[in-house]
XYZ file of N, CA and C in Angstrom:
429
model
N 142.554 35.039 87.133
C 141.740 35.189 85.942
C 140.345 35.706 86.283
N 139.825 35.335 87.447
C 138.496 35.788 87.853
C 138.490 37.308 88.032
N 139.555 37.859 88.623
C 139.649 39.297 88.800
C 139.652 40.001 87.444
N 140.409 39.459 86.492
C 140.456 40.029 85.148
C 139.064 40.016 84.512
N 138.344 38.905 84.649
C 136.992 38.811 84.097
C 136.069 39.840 84.741
N 136.202 40.032 86.037
C 135.379 41.025 86.741
C 135.691 42.432 86.251
N 136.966 42.710 86.007
C 137.350 44.028 85.492
C 136.758 44.270 84.100
N 136.806 43.239 83.261
C 136.234 43.351 81.920
C 134.715 43.531 82.025
N 134.070 42.793 82.924
C 132.629 42.945 83.136
C 132.292 44.375 83.565
N 133.096 44.936 84.479
C 132.884 46.315 84.934
C 133.080 47.299 83.786
N 134.090 47.043 82.962
C 134.362 47.888 81.793
C 133.169 47.866 80.846
N 132.649 46.698 80.562
C 131.490 46.565 79.674
C 130.278 47.279 80.274
N 130.082 47.142 81.576
C 128.956 47.833 82.234
C 129.101 49.348 82.095
N 130.329 49.849 82.251
C 130.573 51.283 82.096
C 130.287 51.722 80.661
N 130.764 50.925 79.697
C 130.528 51.256 78.289
C 129.027 51.280 77.993
N 128.298 50.317 78.529
C 126.853 50.263 78.272
C 126.145 51.504 78.798
N 126.536 51.977 79.977
C 125.883 53.168 80.524
C 126.248 54.415 79.713
N 127.492 54.504 79.288
C 127.929 55.641 78.475
C 127.302 55.565 77.078
N 127.143 54.362 76.569
C 126.543 54.150 75.251
C 125.158 54.800 75.177
N 124.387 54.674 76.229
C 123.055 55.284 76.287
C 123.165 56.804 76.124
N 124.119 57.397 76.837
C 124.327 58.849 76.753
C 124.764 59.266 75.351
N 125.655 58.491 74.765
C 126.139 58.801 73.413
C 125.007 58.765 72.391
N 124.128 57.777 72.509
C 122.980 57.684 71.605
C 122.074 58.908 71.751
N 121.857 59.332 72.981
C 121.026 60.516 73.221
C 121.640 61.766 72.594
N 122.956 61.912 72.739
C 123.648 63.070 72.169
C 123.509 63.069 70.652
N 123.757 61.937 70.025
C 123.664 61.843 68.564
C 122.236 62.127 68.105
N 121.250 61.530 68.769
C 119.856 61.752 68.382
C 119.450 63.215 68.544
N 119.922 63.855 69.608
C 119.633 65.276 69.820
C 120.280 66.111 68.727
N 121.533 65.796 68.381
C 122.236 66.541 67.333
C 121.524 66.373 65.989
N 121.025 65.193 65.716
C 120.313 64.941 64.459
C 119.026 65.769 64.367
N 118.398 66.037 65.497
C 117.146 66.788 65.521
C 117.367 68.300 65.586
N 118.606 68.713 65.823
C 118.919 70.131 65.946
C 119.123 70.723 64.547
N 118.418 71.830 64.230
C 118.551 72.401 62.886
C 119.974 72.873 62.566
N 120.667 73.406 63.558
C 122.039 73.876 63.364
C 122.942 73.047 64.281
N 124.121 72.704 63.811
C 125.032 71.894 64.607
C 125.292 72.570 65.961
N 125.157 71.802 67.039
C 125.343 72.315 68.395
C 126.731 71.921 68.892
N 127.602 72.894 69.055
C 128.989 72.640 69.471
C 129.058 71.963 70.834
N 128.136 72.307 71.714
C 128.135 71.729 73.063
C 127.926 70.213 72.997
N 127.085 69.768 72.084
C 126.840 68.333 71.958
C 128.085 67.593 71.471
N 128.835 68.222 70.563
C 130.092 67.610 70.127
C 131.052 67.482 71.310
N 131.116 68.524 72.117
C 132.004 68.497 73.280
C 131.589 67.417 74.272
N 130.289 67.322 74.549
C 129.790 66.298 75.478
C 130.124 64.893 74.964
N 129.929 64.686 73.669
C 130.247 63.393 73.077
C 131.716 63.059 73.325
N 132.588 64.023 73.065
C 134.018 63.827 73.293
C 134.346 63.509 74.735
N 133.650 64.149 75.653
C 133.897 63.893 77.079
C 133.501 62.479 77.471
N 132.357 62.015 76.955
C 131.944 60.641 77.256
C 132.905 59.634 76.617
N 133.321 59.907 75.391
C 134.285 59.031 74.715
C 135.584 58.978 75.512
N 135.991 60.112 76.051
C 137.222 60.189 76.829
C 137.175 59.263 78.039
N 136.020 59.125 78.642
C 135.878 58.224 79.796
C 136.136 56.774 79.398
N 135.562 56.361 78.267
C 135.783 54.983 77.809
C 137.235 54.822 77.366
N 137.751 55.815 76.666
C 139.136 55.791 76.183
C 140.107 55.560 77.338
N 139.945 56.311 78.413
C 140.840 56.179 79.558
C 140.830 54.776 80.143
N 139.655 54.230 80.315
C 139.541 52.877 80.876
C 140.100 51.840 79.910
N 139.784 51.994 78.628
C 140.257 51.020 77.621
C 141.776 50.969 77.584
N 142.420 52.130 77.564
C 143.881 52.143 77.483
C 144.503 51.623 78.771
N 143.908 51.944 79.894
C 144.419 51.450 81.180
C 144.337 49.927 81.245
N 143.285 49.371 80.672
C 143.094 47.918 80.713
C 143.868 47.192 79.620
N 144.521 47.928 78.728
C 145.326 47.291 77.695
C 144.605 47.033 76.387
N 143.419 47.584 76.221
C 142.696 47.460 74.956
C 143.195 48.577 74.033
N 144.379 48.394 73.506
C 145.083 49.427 72.748
C 144.319 49.838 71.490
N 143.804 48.857 70.748
C 143.096 49.169 69.504
C 141.837 49.982 69.774
N 141.109 49.604 70.806
C 139.914 50.365 71.191
C 140.344 51.780 71.567
N 141.430 51.892 72.323
C 141.931 53.195 72.743
C 142.301 54.089 71.575
N 142.965 53.535 70.573
C 143.350 54.335 69.397
C 142.119 54.862 68.671
N 141.152 54.017 68.504
C 139.919 54.429 67.837
C 139.209 55.525 68.636
N 139.076 55.305 69.931
C 138.371 56.289 70.755
C 139.142 57.603 70.840
N 140.446 57.528 70.811
C 141.260 58.747 70.806
C 140.963 59.566 69.544
N 140.852 58.901 68.409
C 140.532 59.585 67.150
C 139.136 60.193 67.208
N 138.179 59.462 67.767
C 136.812 59.972 67.869
C 136.729 61.142 68.844
N 137.481 61.059 69.915
C 137.517 62.160 70.882
C 138.054 63.418 70.204
N 139.119 63.278 69.442
C 139.723 64.431 68.761
C 138.751 65.044 67.759
N 138.089 64.215 66.967
C 137.127 64.715 65.979
C 135.965 65.429 66.676
N 135.494 64.869 67.762
C 134.390 65.485 68.499
C 134.791 66.853 69.028
N 135.955 66.918 69.629
C 136.421 68.189 70.186
C 136.686 69.214 69.091
N 137.283 68.788 67.986
C 137.521 69.723 66.883
C 136.190 70.267 66.354
N 135.175 69.405 66.285
C 133.856 69.835 65.824
C 133.242 70.861 66.763
N 133.585 70.765 68.034
C 133.031 71.698 69.020
C 133.725 73.060 68.958
N 134.815 73.150 68.226
C 135.612 74.377 68.209
C 135.604 75.080 66.862
N 134.682 74.707 65.996
C 134.683 75.333 64.675
C 133.269 75.636 64.219
N 133.177 76.326 63.113
C 131.883 76.628 62.500
C 131.750 75.983 61.128
N 132.593 75.001 60.852
C 132.583 74.311 59.572
C 131.485 73.242 59.602
N 130.305 73.626 59.095
C 129.163 72.716 59.169
C 129.371 71.448 58.335
N 130.075 71.563 57.229
C 130.356 70.374 56.401
C 131.185 69.375 57.218
N 132.238 69.862 57.861
C 133.064 68.998 58.699
C 132.292 68.453 59.883
N 131.454 69.295 60.482
C 130.650 68.845 61.620
C 129.678 67.735 61.202
N 129.111 67.852 60.009
C 128.194 66.804 59.533
C 128.942 65.493 59.281
N 130.159 65.596 58.763
C 130.987 64.392 58.590
C 131.288 63.780 59.951
N 131.623 64.633 60.919
C 131.909 64.158 62.276
C 130.673 63.502 62.883
N 129.514 64.086 62.644
C 128.271 63.511 63.167
C 128.033 62.112 62.589
N 128.298 61.940 61.287
C 128.165 60.598 60.692
C 129.131 59.622 61.377
N 130.344 60.098 61.663
C 131.316 59.242 62.359
C 130.845 58.926 63.776
N 130.210 59.898 64.417
C 129.682 59.676 65.762
C 128.573 58.623 65.738
N 127.751 58.644 64.702
C 126.706 57.628 64.557
C 127.338 56.246 64.409
N 128.376 56.158 63.585
C 129.104 54.894 63.419
C 129.744 54.469 64.740
N 130.256 55.439 65.458
C 130.915 55.162 66.739
C 129.933 54.541 67.727
N 128.720 55.063 67.765
C 127.695 54.499 68.660
C 127.470 53.030 68.307
N 127.402 52.722 67.014
C 127.236 51.322 66.586
C 128.461 50.489 66.952
N 129.645 51.053 66.732
C 130.881 50.311 67.026
C 131.043 50.054 68.518
N 130.647 51.004 69.325
C 130.759 50.814 70.773
C 129.860 49.668 71.216
N 128.707 49.547 70.590
C 127.813 48.439 70.911
C 128.490 47.095 70.602
N 129.292 47.058 69.550
C 130.007 45.835 69.180
C 131.120 45.500 70.181
N 131.623 46.509 70.856
C 132.684 46.288 71.850
C 132.163 45.431 73.002
N 130.870 45.537 73.312
C 130.281 44.785 74.425
C 130.676 43.312 74.381
N 130.613 42.723 73.184
C 130.931 41.297 73.065
C 132.360 41.053 72.591
N 132.907 42.002 71.835
C 134.242 41.796 71.258
C 135.333 41.671 72.318
N 135.156 42.324 73.460
C 136.196 42.227 74.500
C 136.284 40.814 75.076
N 135.283 40.010 74.826
C 135.286 38.623 75.308
C 135.660 37.628 74.209
N 135.762 38.088 72.958
C 135.946 37.178 71.833
C 137.030 37.718 70.902
N 138.146 37.020 70.831
C 139.291 37.492 70.036
C 138.966 37.634 68.556
N 138.167 36.741 68.005
C 137.803 36.823 66.581
C 136.975 38.078 66.299
N 135.997 38.322 67.167
C 135.181 39.525 67.008
C 136.041 40.781 67.146
N 137.003 40.728 68.054
C 137.887 41.878 68.263
C 138.725 42.126 67.012
N 139.214 41.066 66.367
C 139.985 41.226 65.129
C 139.152 41.930 64.061
N 137.902 41.522 63.929
C 137.010 42.156 62.948
C 136.769 43.623 63.295
N 136.621 43.896 64.566
C 136.386 45.258 65.020
C 137.620 46.131 64.797
N 138.796 45.564 64.981
C 140.043 46.310 64.760
C 140.131 46.753 63.302
N 139.675 45.911 62.385
C 139.664 46.303 60.968
C 138.758 47.523 60.750
N 137.611 47.495 61.378
C 136.680 48.630 61.292
C 137.323 49.872 61.904
N 137.968 49.697 63.048
C 138.621 50.827 63.722
C 139.680 51.466 62.830
N 140.431 50.637 62.118
C 141.491 51.146 61.238
C 140.903 52.056 60.162
N 139.801 51.637 59.578
C 139.132 52.442 58.550
C 138.591 53.729 59.163
N 137.991 53.636 60.326
C 137.402 54.810 60.980
C 138.479 55.808 61.417
N 139.608 55.309 61.873
C 140.722 56.193 62.266
C 141.219 56.951 61.038
N 141.328 56.255 59.909
C 141.763 56.911 58.668
C 140.768 58.002 58.259
N 139.476 57.739 58.404
C 138.457 58.746 58.108
C 138.629 59.964 59.012
N 138.837 59.706 60.300
C 139.000 60.793 61.264
C 140.215 61.644 60.914
N 141.300 60.990 60.545
C 142.521 61.718 60.169
C 142.288 62.559 58.917
N 141.547 62.015 57.963
C 141.254 62.739 56.728
C 140.387 63.975 57.025
N 139.375 63.818 57.859
C 138.519 64.954 58.230
C 139.334 66.007 58.978
N 140.199 65.554 59.866
C 141.037 66.497 60.620
C 141.922 67.316 59.680
N 142.447 66.677 58.651
C 143.350 67.362 57.708
C 142.603 68.253 56.718
N 141.400 67.842 56.329
C 140.694 68.607 55.299
C 139.721 69.628 55.873
N 138.908 69.224 56.822
C 137.847 70.097 57.325
C 138.222 70.864 58.592
N 139.148 70.322 59.345
C 139.499 70.941 60.624
C 140.973 71.322 60.702
N 141.599 71.576 59.546
C 143.042 71.836 59.522
C 143.429 73.067 60.338
N 142.518 74.005 60.526
C 142.832 75.220 61.281
C 142.689 75.049 62.785
N 142.113 73.948 63.211
C 141.943 73.676 64.636
C 143.248 73.097 65.166
N 143.802 73.723 66.178
C 145.058 73.231 66.727
C 144.853 72.469 68.036
N 143.806 72.820 68.777
C 143.543 72.136 70.041
C 142.620 70.954 69.786
N 143.043 69.776 70.163
C 142.249 68.588 69.919
C 141.563 68.094 71.184
N 141.605 68.908 72.223
C 140.885 68.570 73.442
C 140.357 69.850 74.058
N 139.433 69.685 74.971
C 138.839 70.849 75.608
C 139.646 71.188 76.839
N 139.950 72.456 77.003
C 140.769 72.915 78.146
C 139.978 72.885 79.422
């Protein structure tokens, strides 16, 4: 059990360091007059790092949510649909807040249940944006 706790501690430490980068990306995008595709791609790459670790460690719900956010970020980086990109940016802002909640939720089953409910709503939003604003995008990851 001690090894498992250490792995979770390492996971949380990794998320915290990536969280800082994600906040910087979102804040930079908010200050940019025109949506910057590179920032969407960078966001997706950082999310992908957490996604990989989460799924490997068995945090399936976190993985599903991050997979949806990664796809939305990458789709935003591959289009010129500013309306869709702005929706994605709002989701990215929510994602930064949700990732902060993961810090404690991985240690508390009740908090995780509440977070899973939020993830379900956010995944549905991501799917809706993908179908309406990014329907022409076929690649959901960066080559």
